[in-house]
XYZ file of C-alpha atoms in Angstrom:
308
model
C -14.549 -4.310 26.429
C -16.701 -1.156 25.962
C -19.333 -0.484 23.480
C -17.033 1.489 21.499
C -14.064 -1.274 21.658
C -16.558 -4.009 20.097
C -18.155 -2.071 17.842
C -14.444 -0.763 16.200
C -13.485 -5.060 16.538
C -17.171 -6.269 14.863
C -16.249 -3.304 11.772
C -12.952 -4.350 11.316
C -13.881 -7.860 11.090
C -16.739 -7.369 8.779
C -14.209 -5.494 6.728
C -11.527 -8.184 6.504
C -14.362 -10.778 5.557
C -14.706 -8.321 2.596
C -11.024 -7.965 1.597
C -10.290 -11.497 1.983
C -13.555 -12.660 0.147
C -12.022 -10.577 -3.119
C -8.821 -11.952 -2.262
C -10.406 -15.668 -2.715
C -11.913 -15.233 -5.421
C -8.822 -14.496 -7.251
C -6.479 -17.217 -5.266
C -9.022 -20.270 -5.094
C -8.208 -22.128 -8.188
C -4.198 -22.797 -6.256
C -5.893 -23.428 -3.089
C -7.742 -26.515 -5.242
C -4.171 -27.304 -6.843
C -2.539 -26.966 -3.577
C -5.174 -29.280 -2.160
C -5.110 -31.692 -4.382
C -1.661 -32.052 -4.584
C -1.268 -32.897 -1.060
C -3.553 -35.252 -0.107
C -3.413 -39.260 -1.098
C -3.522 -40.650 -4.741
C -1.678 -37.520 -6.212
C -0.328 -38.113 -9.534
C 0.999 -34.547 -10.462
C 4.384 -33.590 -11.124
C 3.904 -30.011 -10.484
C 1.674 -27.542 -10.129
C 0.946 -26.534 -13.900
C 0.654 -30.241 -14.872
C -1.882 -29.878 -11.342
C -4.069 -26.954 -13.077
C -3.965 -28.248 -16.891
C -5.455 -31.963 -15.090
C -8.245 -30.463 -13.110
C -8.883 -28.224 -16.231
C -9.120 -31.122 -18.387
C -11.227 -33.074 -16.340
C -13.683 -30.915 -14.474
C -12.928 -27.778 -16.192
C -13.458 -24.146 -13.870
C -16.551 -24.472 -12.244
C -16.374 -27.849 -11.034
C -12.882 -27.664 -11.034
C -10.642 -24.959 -10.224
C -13.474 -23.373 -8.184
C -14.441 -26.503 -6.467
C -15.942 -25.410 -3.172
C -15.501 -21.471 -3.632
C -18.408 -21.133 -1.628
C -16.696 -22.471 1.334
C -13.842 -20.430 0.831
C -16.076 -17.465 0.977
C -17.413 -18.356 3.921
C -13.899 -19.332 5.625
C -13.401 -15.653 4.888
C -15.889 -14.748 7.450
C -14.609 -17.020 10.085
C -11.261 -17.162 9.791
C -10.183 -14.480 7.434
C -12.336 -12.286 9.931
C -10.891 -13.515 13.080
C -7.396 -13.132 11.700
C -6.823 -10.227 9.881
C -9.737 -8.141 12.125
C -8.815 -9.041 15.636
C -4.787 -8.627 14.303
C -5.804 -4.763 13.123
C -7.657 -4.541 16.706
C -4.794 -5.449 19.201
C -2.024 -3.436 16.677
C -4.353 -0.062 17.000
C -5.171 -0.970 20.620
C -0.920 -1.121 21.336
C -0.599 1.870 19.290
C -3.047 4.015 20.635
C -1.749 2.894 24.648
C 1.942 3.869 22.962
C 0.801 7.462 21.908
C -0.998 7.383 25.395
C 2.662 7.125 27.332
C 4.021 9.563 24.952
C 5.787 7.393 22.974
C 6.356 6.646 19.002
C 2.974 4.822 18.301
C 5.198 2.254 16.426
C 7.532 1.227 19.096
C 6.064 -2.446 18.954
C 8.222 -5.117 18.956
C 8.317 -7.460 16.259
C 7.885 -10.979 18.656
C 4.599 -8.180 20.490
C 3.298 -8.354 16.650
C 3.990 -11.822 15.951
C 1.608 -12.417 19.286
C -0.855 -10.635 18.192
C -0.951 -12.197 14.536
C -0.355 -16.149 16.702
C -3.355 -14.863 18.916
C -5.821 -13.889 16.185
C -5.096 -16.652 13.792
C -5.495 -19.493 16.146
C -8.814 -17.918 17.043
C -10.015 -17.452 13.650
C -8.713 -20.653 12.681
C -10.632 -22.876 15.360
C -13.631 -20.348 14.628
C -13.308 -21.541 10.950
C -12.319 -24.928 10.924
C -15.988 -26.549 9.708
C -15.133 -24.096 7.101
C -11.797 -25.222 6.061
C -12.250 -28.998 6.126
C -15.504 -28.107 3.764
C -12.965 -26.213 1.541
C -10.692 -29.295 1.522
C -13.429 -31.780 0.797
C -15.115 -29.923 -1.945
C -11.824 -29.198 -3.515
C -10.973 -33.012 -3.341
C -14.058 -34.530 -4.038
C -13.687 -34.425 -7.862
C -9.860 -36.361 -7.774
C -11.668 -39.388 -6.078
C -13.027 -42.487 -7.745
C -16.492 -42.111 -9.107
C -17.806 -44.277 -6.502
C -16.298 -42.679 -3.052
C -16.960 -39.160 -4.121
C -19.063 -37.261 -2.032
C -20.861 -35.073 -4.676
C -21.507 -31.675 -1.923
C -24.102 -29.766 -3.236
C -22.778 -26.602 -1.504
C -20.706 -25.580 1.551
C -24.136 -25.851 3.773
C -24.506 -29.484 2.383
C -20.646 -30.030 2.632
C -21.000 -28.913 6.644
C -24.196 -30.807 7.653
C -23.861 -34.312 5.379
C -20.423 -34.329 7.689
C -22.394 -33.696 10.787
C -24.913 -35.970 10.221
C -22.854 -38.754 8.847
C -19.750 -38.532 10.852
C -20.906 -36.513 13.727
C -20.463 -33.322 14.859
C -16.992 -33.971 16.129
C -16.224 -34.669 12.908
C -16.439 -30.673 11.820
C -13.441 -30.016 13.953
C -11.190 -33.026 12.426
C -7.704 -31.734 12.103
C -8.046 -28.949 13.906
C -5.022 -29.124 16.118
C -2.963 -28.930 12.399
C -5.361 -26.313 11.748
C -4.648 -23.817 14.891
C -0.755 -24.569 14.812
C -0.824 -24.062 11.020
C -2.799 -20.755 11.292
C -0.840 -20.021 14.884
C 2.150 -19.805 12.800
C 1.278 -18.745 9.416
C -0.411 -15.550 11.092
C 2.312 -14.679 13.518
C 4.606 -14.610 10.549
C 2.102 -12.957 7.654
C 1.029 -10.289 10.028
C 3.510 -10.013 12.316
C 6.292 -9.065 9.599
C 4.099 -7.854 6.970
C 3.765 -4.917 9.567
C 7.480 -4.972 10.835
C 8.808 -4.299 7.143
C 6.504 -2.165 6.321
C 6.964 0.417 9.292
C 10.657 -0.041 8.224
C 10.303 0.712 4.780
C 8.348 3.086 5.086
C 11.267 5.812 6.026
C 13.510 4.496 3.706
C 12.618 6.712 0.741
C 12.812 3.622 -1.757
C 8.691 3.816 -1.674
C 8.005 7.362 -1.641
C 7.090 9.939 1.169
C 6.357 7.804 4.145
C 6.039 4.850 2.072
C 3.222 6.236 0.302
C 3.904 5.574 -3.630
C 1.314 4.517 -5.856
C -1.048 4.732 -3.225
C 1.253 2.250 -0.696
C 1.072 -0.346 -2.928
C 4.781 -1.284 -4.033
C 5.353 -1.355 0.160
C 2.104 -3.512 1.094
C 3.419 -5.781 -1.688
C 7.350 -6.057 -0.902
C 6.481 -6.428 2.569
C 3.823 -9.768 2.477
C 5.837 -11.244 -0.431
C 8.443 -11.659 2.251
C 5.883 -12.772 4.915
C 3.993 -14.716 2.739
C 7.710 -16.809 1.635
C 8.032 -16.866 5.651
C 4.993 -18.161 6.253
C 4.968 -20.760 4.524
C 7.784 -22.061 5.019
C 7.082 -22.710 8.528
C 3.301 -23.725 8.071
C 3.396 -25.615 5.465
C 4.147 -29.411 6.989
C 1.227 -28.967 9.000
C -0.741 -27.457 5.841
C -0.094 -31.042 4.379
C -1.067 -32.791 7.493
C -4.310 -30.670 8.335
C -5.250 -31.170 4.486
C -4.105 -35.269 4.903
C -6.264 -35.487 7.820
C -9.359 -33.583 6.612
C -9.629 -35.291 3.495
C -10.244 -38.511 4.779
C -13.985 -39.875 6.316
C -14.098 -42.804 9.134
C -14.734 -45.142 6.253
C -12.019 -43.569 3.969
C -8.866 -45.402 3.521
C -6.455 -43.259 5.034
C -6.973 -42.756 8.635
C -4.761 -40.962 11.297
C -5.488 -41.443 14.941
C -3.723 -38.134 15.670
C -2.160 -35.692 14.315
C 1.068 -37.139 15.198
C 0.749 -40.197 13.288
C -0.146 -38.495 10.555
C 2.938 -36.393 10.469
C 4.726 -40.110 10.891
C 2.462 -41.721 8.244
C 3.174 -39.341 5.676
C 7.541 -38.953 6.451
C 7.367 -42.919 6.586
C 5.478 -43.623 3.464
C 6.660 -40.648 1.202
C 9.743 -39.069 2.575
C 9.821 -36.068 4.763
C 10.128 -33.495 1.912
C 6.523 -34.781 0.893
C 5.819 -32.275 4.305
C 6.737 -29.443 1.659
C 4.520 -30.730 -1.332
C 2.335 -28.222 -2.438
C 4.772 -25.387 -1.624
C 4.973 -23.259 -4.849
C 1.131 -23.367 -5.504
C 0.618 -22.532 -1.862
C 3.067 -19.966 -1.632
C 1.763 -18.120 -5.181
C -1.879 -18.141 -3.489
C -0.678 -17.563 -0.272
C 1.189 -14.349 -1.843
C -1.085 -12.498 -4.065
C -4.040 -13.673 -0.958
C -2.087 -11.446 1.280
C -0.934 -8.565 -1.233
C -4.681 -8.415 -2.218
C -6.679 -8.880 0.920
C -4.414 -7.130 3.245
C -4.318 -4.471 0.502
C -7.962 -3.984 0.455
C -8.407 -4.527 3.845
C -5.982 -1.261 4.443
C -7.901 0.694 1.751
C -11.017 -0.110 3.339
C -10.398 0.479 6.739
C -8.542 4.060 5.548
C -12.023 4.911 3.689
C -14.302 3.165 6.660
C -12.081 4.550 9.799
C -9.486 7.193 8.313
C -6.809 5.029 9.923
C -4.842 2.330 8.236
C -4.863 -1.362 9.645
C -1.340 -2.402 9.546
């Protein structure tokens, strides 16, 4: 890679950390419901009855925004990785395109679904301390008084679990975690940018898709990927988020990630693989409209090229 290759990769990054750090702190409050609602001892019966419970009992702070600092910094692991590195190999395939004299944009859809599995599963084992302090913090408060953890932060969160558990213990569920993001990011970026180079000519968004600033497109396009996405990740979502919540001396332990898959089809029915759906799919949605959206706007002011 030359000088000029990593330092385009490191900006792009730093500028998906950015966009996905505003997206966050929009989206965390269902990424607590969505939590919460999938690991053990949930009582909810949906996701509002989710939001007005934590409300009631811890209120927003401790609450809804329980562990927003980790989500922050999952934003500059993962969110970096996945979204950056993505914009990287989809320039880097459209400038070698314009190279051979062809349409810049003759990229297959399963080429951009590669590109979004490649980047995600990097970011994703890049960020996984990140994400299982994310899912402790935003479970700590639904346990018994007596086995909570009580994290101070996301830098207590990552070294109590290092210290206590072992630093092995930073990476548990992170097979979930890679598939999960392998798949959620081959779909979310992958088709977010197939749909949107299609709709783009259609006229139904304006000149070259560019009404309201691109907007109405960016938003049509990951609702669609976002539904997608989800839909495939989302057993492993509830696995990875089974798996992480737990401690060695919690009471629901998984020797892989296998048995927790069985575990959880054996004990509550295989549709409980789909629990947390609707709250994960409305902050998976507006995540990707927003941080995808700013990410675009940002690279366009940064670079004078858009990302996807």
């Amino acid at each position: 890679m030359t000088a000029a290759a990593g330092a385009l990769l490191i900006k792009q990054m730093v500028i998906a950390a950015f966009g996905g750090m505003g997206a966050a702190t929009v989206c965390h409050p269902l990424d607590v419901i969505r939590v919460q609602m999938q690991t053990e001892g949930n009582t909810y019966s949906s996701a509002l009855d989710a939001a007005k419970g934590i409300y009631e009992k811890n209120g927003i702070k401790d609450g809804l925004y329980a562990g927003v600092s980790a989500a922050y910094l999952r934003q500059w692991l993962y969110g970096s990785c996945r979204i950056g590195i993505y914009a990287y190999l989809l320039e880097n395939a459209q400038n070698a395109n314009v190279q051979a004299g062809l349409d810049k944009n003759a990229i297959s859809l399963p080429s951009k679904m590669l590109m979004g599995l490649t980047s995600g599963g990097i970011g994703s084992f890049v960020g996984t301390p990140s994400e299982l302090a994310l899912v402790r913090m935003s479970n700590d408060k639904k346990l018994p008084v007596e086995q909570r953890r009580n994290y101070k932060g996301v830098g207590n969160c990552i070294s109590r679990i290092a210290k206590e558990e072992g630093f092995p213990a930073l990476f548990t569920g992170a097979p979930a975690t890679v598939l999960r993001a392998c798949l959620l990011s081959a779909c979310a970026m992958g088709i977010t940018s197939e749909i949107k180079m299609r709709l783009s000519g259609s006229g139904l968004f304006g000149d070259d898709g560019k009404l309201w600033g691109g907007v109405p497109l960016l938003f049509v396009a990951t609702l669609v990927s976002s539904f997608a996405a989800n839909t495939v990740a989302n057993p492993f979502d509830v696995v990875k988020s089974r798996m992480q919540s737990s401690s060695k001396d919690g009471s629901a332990q998984y020797s892989s990630m296998l048995d927790c898959f069985l575990q959880t089809i054996e004990n509550d029915g295989v549709l409980k693989l789909w629990s947390g759906f609707f709250p994960a799919f409305l902050k998976l949605a507006p995540y990707t409209v927003i941080s995808l959206t700013l990410v675009d706007k940002l690279t366009k002011v940064v670079t004078g090229k858009e990302a996807l």
